[in-house]
JSON list of C-alpha atoms in Angstrom, two decimals:
[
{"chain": "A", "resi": 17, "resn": "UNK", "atom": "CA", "xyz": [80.48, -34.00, 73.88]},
{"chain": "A", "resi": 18, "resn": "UNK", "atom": "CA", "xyz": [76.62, -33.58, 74.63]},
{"chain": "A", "resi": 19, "resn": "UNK", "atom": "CA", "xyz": [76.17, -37.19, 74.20]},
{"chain": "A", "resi": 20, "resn": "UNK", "atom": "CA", "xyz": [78.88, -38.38, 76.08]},
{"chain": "A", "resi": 21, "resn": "UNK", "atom": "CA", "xyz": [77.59, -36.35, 79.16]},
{"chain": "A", "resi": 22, "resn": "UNK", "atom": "CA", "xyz": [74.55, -37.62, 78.23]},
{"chain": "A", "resi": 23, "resn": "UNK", "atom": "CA", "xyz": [75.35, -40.99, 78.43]},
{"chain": "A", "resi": 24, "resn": "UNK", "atom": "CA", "xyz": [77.26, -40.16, 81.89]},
{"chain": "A", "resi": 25, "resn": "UNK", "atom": "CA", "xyz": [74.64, -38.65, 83.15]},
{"chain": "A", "resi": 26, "resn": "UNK", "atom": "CA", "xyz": [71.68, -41.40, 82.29]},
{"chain": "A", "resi": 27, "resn": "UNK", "atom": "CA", "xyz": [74.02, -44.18, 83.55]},
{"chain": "A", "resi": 28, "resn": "UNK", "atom": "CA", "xyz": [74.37, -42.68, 86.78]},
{"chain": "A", "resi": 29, "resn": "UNK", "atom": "CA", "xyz": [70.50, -42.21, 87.18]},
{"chain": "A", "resi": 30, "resn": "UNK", "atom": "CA", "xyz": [70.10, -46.14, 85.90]},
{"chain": "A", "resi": 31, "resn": "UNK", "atom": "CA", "xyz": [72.87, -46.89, 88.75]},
{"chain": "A", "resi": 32, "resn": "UNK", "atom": "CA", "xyz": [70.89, -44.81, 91.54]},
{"chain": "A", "resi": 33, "resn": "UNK", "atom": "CA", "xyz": [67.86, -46.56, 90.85]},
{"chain": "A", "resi": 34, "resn": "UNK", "atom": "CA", "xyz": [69.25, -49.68, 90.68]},
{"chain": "A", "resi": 35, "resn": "UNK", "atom": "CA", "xyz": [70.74, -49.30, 93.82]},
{"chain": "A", "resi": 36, "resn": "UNK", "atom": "CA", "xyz": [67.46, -47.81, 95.80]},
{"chain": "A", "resi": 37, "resn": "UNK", "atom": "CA", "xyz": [65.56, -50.68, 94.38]},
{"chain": "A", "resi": 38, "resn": "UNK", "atom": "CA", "xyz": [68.11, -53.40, 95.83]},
{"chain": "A", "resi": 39, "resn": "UNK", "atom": "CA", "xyz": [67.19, -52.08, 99.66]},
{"chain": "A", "resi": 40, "resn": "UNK", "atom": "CA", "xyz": [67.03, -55.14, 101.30]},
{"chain": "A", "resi": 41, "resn": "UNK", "atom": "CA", "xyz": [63.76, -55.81, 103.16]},
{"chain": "A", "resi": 42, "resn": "UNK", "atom": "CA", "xyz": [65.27, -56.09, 106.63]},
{"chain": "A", "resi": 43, "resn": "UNK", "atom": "CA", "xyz": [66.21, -52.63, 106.03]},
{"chain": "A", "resi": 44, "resn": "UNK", "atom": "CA", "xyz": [62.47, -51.76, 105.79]},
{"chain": "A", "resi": 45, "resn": "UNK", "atom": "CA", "xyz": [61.28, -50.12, 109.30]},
{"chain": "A", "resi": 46, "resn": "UNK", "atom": "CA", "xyz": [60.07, -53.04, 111.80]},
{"chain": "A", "resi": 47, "resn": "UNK", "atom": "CA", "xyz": [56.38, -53.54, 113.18]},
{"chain": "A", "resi": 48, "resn": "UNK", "atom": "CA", "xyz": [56.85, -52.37, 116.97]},
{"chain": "A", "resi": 49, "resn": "UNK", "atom": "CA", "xyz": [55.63, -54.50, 119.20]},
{"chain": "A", "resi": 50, "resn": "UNK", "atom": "CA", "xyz": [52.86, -53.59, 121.26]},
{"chain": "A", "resi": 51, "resn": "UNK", "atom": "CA", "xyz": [53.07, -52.28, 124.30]},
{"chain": "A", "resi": 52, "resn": "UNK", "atom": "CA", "xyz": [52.31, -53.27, 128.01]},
{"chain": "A", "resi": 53, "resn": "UNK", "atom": "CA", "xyz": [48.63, -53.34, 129.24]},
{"chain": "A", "resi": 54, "resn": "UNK", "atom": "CA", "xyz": [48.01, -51.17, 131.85]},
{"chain": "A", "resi": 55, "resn": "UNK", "atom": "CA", "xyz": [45.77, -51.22, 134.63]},
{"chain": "A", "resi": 56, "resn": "UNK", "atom": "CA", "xyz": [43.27, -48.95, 132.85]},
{"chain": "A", "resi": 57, "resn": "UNK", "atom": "CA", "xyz": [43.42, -50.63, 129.79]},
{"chain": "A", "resi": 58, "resn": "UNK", "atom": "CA", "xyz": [41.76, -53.91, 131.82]},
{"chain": "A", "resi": 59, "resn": "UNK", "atom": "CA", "xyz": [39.08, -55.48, 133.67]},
{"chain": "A", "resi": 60, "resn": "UNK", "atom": "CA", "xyz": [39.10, -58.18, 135.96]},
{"chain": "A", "resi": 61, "resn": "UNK", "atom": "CA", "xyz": [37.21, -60.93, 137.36]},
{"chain": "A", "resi": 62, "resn": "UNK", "atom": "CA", "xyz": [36.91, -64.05, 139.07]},
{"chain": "A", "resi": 63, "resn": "UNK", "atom": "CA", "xyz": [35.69, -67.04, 136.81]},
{"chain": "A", "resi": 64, "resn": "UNK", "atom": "CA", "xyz": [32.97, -68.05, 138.14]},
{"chain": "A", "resi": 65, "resn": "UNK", "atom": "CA", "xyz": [31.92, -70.89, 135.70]},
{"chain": "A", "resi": 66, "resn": "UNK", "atom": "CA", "xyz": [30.63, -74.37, 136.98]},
{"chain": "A", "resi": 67, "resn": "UNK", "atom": "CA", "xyz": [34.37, -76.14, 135.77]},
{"chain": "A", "resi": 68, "resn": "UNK", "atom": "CA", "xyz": [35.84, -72.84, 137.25]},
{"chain": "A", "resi": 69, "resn": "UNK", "atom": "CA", "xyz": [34.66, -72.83, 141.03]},
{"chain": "A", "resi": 70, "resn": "UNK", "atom": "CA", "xyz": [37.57, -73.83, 143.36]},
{"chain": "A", "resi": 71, "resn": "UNK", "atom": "CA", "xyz": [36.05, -77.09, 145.45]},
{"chain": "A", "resi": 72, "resn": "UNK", "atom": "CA", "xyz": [36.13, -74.84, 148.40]},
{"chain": "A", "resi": 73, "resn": "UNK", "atom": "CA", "xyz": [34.29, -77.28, 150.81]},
{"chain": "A", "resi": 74, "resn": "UNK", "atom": "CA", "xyz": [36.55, -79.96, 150.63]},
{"chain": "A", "resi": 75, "resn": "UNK", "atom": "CA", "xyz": [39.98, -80.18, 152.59]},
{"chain": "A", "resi": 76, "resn": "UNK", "atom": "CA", "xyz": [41.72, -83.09, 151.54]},
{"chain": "A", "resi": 77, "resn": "UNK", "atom": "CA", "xyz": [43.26, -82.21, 148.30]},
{"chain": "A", "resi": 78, "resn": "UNK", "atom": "CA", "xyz": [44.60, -78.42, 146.76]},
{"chain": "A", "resi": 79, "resn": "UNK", "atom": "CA", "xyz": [42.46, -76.39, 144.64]},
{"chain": "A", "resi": 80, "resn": "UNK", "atom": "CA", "xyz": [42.56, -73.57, 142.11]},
{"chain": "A", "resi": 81, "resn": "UNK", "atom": "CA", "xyz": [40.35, -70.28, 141.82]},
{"chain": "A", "resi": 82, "resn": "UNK", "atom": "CA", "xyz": [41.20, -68.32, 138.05]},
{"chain": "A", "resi": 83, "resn": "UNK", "atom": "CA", "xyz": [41.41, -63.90, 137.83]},
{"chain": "A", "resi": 84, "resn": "UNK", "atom": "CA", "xyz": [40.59, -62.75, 134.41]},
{"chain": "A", "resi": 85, "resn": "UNK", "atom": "CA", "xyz": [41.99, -59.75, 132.76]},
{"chain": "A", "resi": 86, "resn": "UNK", "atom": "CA", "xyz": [39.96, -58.28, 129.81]},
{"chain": "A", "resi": 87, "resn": "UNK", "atom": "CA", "xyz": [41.67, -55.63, 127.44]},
{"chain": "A", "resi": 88, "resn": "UNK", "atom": "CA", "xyz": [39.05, -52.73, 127.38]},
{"chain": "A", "resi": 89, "resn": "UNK", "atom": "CA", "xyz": [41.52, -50.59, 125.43]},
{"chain": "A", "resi": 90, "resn": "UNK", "atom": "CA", "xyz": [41.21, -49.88, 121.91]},
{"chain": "A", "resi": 91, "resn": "UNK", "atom": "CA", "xyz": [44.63, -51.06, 121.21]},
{"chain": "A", "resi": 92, "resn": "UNK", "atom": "CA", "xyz": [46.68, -54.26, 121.23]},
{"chain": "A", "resi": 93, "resn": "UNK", "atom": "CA", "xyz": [48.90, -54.94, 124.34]},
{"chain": "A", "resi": 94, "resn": "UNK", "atom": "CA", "xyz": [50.62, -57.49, 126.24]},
{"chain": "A", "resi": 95, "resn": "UNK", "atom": "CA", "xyz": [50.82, -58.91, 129.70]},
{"chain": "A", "resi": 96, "resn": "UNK", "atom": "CA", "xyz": [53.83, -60.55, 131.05]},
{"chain": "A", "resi": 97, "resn": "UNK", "atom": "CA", "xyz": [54.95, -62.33, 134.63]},
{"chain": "A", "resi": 98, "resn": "UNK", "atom": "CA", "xyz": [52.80, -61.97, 137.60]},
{"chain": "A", "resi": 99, "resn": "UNK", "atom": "CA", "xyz": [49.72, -60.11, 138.95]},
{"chain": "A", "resi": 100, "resn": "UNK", "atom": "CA", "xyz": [50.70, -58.96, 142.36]},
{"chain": "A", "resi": 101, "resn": "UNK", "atom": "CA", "xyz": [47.32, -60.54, 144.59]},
{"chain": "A", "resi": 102, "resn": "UNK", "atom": "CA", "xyz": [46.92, -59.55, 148.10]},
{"chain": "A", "resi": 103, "resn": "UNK", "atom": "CA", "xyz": [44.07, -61.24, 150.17]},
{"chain": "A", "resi": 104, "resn": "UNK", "atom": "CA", "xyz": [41.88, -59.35, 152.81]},
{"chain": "A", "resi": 105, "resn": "UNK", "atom": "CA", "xyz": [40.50, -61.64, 155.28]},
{"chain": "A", "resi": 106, "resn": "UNK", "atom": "CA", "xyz": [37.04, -61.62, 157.01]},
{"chain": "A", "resi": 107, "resn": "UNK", "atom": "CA", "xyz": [38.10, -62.49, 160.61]},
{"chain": "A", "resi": 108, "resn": "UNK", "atom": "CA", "xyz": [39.84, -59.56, 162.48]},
{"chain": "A", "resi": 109, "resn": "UNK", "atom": "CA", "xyz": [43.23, -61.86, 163.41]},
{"chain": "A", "resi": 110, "resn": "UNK", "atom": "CA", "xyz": [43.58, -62.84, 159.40]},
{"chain": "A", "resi": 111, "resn": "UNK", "atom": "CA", "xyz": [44.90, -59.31, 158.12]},
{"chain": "A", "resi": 112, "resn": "UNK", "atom": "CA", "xyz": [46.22, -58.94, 154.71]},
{"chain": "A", "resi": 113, "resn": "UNK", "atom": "CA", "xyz": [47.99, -62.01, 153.07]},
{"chain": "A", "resi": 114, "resn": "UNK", "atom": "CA", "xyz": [50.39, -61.14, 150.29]},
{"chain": "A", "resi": 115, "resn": "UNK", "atom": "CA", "xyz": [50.51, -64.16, 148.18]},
{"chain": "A", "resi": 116, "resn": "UNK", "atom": "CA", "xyz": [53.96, -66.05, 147.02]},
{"chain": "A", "resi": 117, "resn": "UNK", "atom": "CA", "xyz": [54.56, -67.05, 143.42]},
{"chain": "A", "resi": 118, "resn": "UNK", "atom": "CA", "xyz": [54.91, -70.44, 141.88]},
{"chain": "A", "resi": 119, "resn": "UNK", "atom": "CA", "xyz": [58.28, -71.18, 140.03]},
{"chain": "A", "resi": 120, "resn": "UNK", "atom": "CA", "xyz": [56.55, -71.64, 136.70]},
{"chain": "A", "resi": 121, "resn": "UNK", "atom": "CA", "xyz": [58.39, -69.36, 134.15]},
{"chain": "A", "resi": 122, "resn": "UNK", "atom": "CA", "xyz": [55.98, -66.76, 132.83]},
{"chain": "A", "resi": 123, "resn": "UNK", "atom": "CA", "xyz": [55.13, -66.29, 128.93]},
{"chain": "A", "resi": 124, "resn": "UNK", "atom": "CA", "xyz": [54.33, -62.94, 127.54]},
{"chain": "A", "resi": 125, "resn": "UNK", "atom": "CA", "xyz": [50.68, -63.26, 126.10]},
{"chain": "A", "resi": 126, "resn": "UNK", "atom": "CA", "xyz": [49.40, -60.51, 123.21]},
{"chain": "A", "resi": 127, "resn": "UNK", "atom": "CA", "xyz": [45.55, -59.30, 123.69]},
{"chain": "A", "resi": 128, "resn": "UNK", "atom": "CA", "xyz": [43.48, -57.59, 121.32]},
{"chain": "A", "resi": 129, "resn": "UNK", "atom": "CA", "xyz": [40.78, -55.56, 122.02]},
{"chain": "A", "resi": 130, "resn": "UNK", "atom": "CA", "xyz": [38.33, -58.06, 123.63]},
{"chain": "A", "resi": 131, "resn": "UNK", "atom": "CA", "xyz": [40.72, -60.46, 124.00]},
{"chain": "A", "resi": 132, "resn": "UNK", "atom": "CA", "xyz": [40.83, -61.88, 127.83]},
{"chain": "A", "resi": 133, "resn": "UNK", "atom": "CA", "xyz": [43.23, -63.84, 129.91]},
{"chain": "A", "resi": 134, "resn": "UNK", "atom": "CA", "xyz": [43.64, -65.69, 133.00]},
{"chain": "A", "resi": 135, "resn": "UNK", "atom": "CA", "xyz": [45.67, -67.30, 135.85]},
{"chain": "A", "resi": 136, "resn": "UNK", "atom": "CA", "xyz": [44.96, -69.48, 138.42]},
{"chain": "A", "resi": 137, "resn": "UNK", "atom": "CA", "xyz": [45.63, -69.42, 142.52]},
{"chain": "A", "resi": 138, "resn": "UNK", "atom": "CA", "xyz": [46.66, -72.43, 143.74]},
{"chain": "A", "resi": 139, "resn": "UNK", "atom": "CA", "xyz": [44.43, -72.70, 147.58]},
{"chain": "A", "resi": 140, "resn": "UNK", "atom": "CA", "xyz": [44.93, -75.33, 149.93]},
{"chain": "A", "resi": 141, "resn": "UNK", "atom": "CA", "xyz": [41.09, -75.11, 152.06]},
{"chain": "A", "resi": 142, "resn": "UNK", "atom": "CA", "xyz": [40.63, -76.06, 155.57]},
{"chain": "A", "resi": 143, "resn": "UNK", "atom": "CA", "xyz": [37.71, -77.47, 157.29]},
{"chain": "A", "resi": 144, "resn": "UNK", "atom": "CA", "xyz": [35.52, -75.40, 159.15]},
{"chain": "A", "resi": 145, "resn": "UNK", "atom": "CA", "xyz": [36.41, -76.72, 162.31]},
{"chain": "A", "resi": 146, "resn": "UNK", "atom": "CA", "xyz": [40.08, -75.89, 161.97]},
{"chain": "A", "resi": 147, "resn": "UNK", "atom": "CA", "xyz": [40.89, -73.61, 164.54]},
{"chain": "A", "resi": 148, "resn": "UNK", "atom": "CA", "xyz": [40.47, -70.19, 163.85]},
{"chain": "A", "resi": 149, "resn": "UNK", "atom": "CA", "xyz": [44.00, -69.27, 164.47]},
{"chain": "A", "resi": 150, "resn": "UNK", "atom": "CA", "xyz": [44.92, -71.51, 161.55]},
{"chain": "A", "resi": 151, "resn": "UNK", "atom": "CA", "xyz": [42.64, -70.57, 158.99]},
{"chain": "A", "resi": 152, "resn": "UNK", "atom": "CA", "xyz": [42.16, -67.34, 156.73]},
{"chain": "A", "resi": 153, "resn": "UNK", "atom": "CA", "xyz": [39.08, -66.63, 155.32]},
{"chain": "A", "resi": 154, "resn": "UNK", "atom": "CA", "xyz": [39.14, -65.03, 152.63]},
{"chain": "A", "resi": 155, "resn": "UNK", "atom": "CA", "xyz": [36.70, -61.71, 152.09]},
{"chain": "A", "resi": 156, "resn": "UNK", "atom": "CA", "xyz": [38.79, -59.35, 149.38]},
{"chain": "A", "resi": 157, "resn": "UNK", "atom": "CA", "xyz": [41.40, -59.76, 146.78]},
{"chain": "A", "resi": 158, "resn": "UNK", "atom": "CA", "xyz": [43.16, -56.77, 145.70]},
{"chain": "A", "resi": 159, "resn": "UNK", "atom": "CA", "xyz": [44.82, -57.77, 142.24]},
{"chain": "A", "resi": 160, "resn": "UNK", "atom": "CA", "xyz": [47.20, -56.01, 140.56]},
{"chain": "A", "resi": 161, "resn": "UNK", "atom": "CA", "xyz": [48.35, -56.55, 136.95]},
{"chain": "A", "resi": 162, "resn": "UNK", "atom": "CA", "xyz": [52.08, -57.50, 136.19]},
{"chain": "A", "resi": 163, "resn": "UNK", "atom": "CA", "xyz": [54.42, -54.07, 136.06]},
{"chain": "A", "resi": 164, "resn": "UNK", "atom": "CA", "xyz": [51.83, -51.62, 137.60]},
{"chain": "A", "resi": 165, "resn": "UNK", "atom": "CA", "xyz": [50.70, -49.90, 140.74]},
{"chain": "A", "resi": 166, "resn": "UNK", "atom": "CA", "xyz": [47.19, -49.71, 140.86]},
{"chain": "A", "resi": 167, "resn": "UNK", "atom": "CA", "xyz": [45.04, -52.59, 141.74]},
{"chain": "A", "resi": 168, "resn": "UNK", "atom": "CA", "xyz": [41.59, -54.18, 141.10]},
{"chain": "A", "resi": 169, "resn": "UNK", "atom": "CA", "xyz": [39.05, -54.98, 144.87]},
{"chain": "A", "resi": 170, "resn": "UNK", "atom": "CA", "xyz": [37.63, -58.31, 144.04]},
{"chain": "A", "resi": 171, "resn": "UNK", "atom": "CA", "xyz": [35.13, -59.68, 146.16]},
{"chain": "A", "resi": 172, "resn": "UNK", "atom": "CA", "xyz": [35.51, -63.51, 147.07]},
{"chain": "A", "resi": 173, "resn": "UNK", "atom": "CA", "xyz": [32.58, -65.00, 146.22]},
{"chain": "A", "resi": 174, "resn": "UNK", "atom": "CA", "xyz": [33.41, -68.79, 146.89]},
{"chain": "A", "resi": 175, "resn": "UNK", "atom": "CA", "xyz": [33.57, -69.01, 150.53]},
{"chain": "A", "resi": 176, "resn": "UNK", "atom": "CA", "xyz": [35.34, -71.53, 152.70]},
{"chain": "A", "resi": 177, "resn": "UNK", "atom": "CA", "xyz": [38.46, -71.14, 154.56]},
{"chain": "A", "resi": 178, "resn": "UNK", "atom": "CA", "xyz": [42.71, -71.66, 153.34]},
{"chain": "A", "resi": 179, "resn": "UNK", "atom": "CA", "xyz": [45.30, -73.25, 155.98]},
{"chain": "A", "resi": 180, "resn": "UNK", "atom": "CA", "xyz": [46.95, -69.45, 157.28]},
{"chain": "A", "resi": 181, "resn": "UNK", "atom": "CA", "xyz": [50.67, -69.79, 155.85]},
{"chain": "A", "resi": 182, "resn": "UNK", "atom": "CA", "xyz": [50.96, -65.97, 155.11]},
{"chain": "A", "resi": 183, "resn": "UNK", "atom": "CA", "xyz": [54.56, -66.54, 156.79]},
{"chain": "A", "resi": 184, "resn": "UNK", "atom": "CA", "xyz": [55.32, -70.15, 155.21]},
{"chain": "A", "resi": 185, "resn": "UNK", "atom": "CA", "xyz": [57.84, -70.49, 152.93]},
{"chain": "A", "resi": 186, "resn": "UNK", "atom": "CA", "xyz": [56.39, -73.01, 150.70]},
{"chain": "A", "resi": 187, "resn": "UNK", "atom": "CA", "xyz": [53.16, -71.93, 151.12]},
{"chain": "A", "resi": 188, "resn": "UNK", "atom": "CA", "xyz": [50.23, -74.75, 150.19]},
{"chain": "A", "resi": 189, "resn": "UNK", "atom": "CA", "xyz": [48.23, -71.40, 148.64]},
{"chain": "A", "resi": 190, "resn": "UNK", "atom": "CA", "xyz": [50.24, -69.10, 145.80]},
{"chain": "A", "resi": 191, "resn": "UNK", "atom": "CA", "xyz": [49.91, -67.73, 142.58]},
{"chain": "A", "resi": 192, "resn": "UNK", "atom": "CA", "xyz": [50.95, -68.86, 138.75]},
{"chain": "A", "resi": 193, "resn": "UNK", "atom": "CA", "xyz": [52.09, -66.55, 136.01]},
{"chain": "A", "resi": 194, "resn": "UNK", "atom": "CA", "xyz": [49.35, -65.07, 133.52]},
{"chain": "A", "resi": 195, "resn": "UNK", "atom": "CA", "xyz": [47.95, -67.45, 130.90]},
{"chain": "A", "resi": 196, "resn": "UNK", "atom": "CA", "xyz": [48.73, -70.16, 133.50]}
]
């Protein structure tokens, strides 16, 4: 009778472990993704490169200007969508110009610690002699990353005047997603 419950007995263990070691691996817990970046976890920048310098003197033809954002964090984390850029302008009448998106579908890009990013602002210049009521110049840009509140102050350090279409509604100067 001792063997027979024996036997029971070790069968059942060789069953248990048979079934524990037939877990399917998408059972296993998943990798989470990482997280958003957040404002703190970045810094940001104009690129200010020789290829990256909008051709602000010029008027004939659109041009682009590119933001950085650097993750600073010590983690991994992802940017998605649109910063949200507002432009200050030098001359008293230009005020603050809230700039419109492209229709470009966005892309969710992954940064590593160090890892750093870009878009670009489509700008359509003027020429200097434009009259003032139809020109912004730009002095500040306060950038904010996609999904947060709190903003970067950029300084515009390329000069030269945009055609004022803060009220257009296919503006000739808006923004592309991140990583575009």
């Amino acid at each position: 009778m001792k063997s027979t419950l024996t036997s029971v007995a070790l069968a059942a263990v060789v069953v248990a472990a048979t079934a524990v070691a037939a877990v399917p691996a998408s059972a296993a817990p998943a990798k989470t993704a990482p997280a958003r970046c957040h404002t703190a976890d970045l810094k940001a920048g104009f690129a200010l490169g020789d290829d990256a310098k909008p051709e602000m003197g010029q008027s004939e033809k659109q041009t682009q200007a590119s933001i950085w954002f650097t993750n600073r964090s010590n983690r991994t984390c992802t940017l998605s969508g649109f910063a949200g850029v507002d432009m200050i302008g030098a001359q008293k009448t230009d005020g603050t110009w809230s700039l419109a998106r492209s229709s470009k579908a966005p892309v969710t890009m992954t940064l590593e610690q160090g890892d750093t990013v870009d878009f670009s602002i489509t700008l359509l210049p003027v020429a200097a002699s434009t009259p003032q009521k139809e020109k912004f110049v730009p002095a500040k840009f306060l950038v904010t990353p996609p999904n947060e509140t709190e903003h970067f102050t950029l300084s515009w350090p390329f000069g030269g005047q945009i055609l004022k279409q803060d009220a257009a509604t296919h503006p000739g100067t808006y923004l592309n997603p991140i990583g575009m």
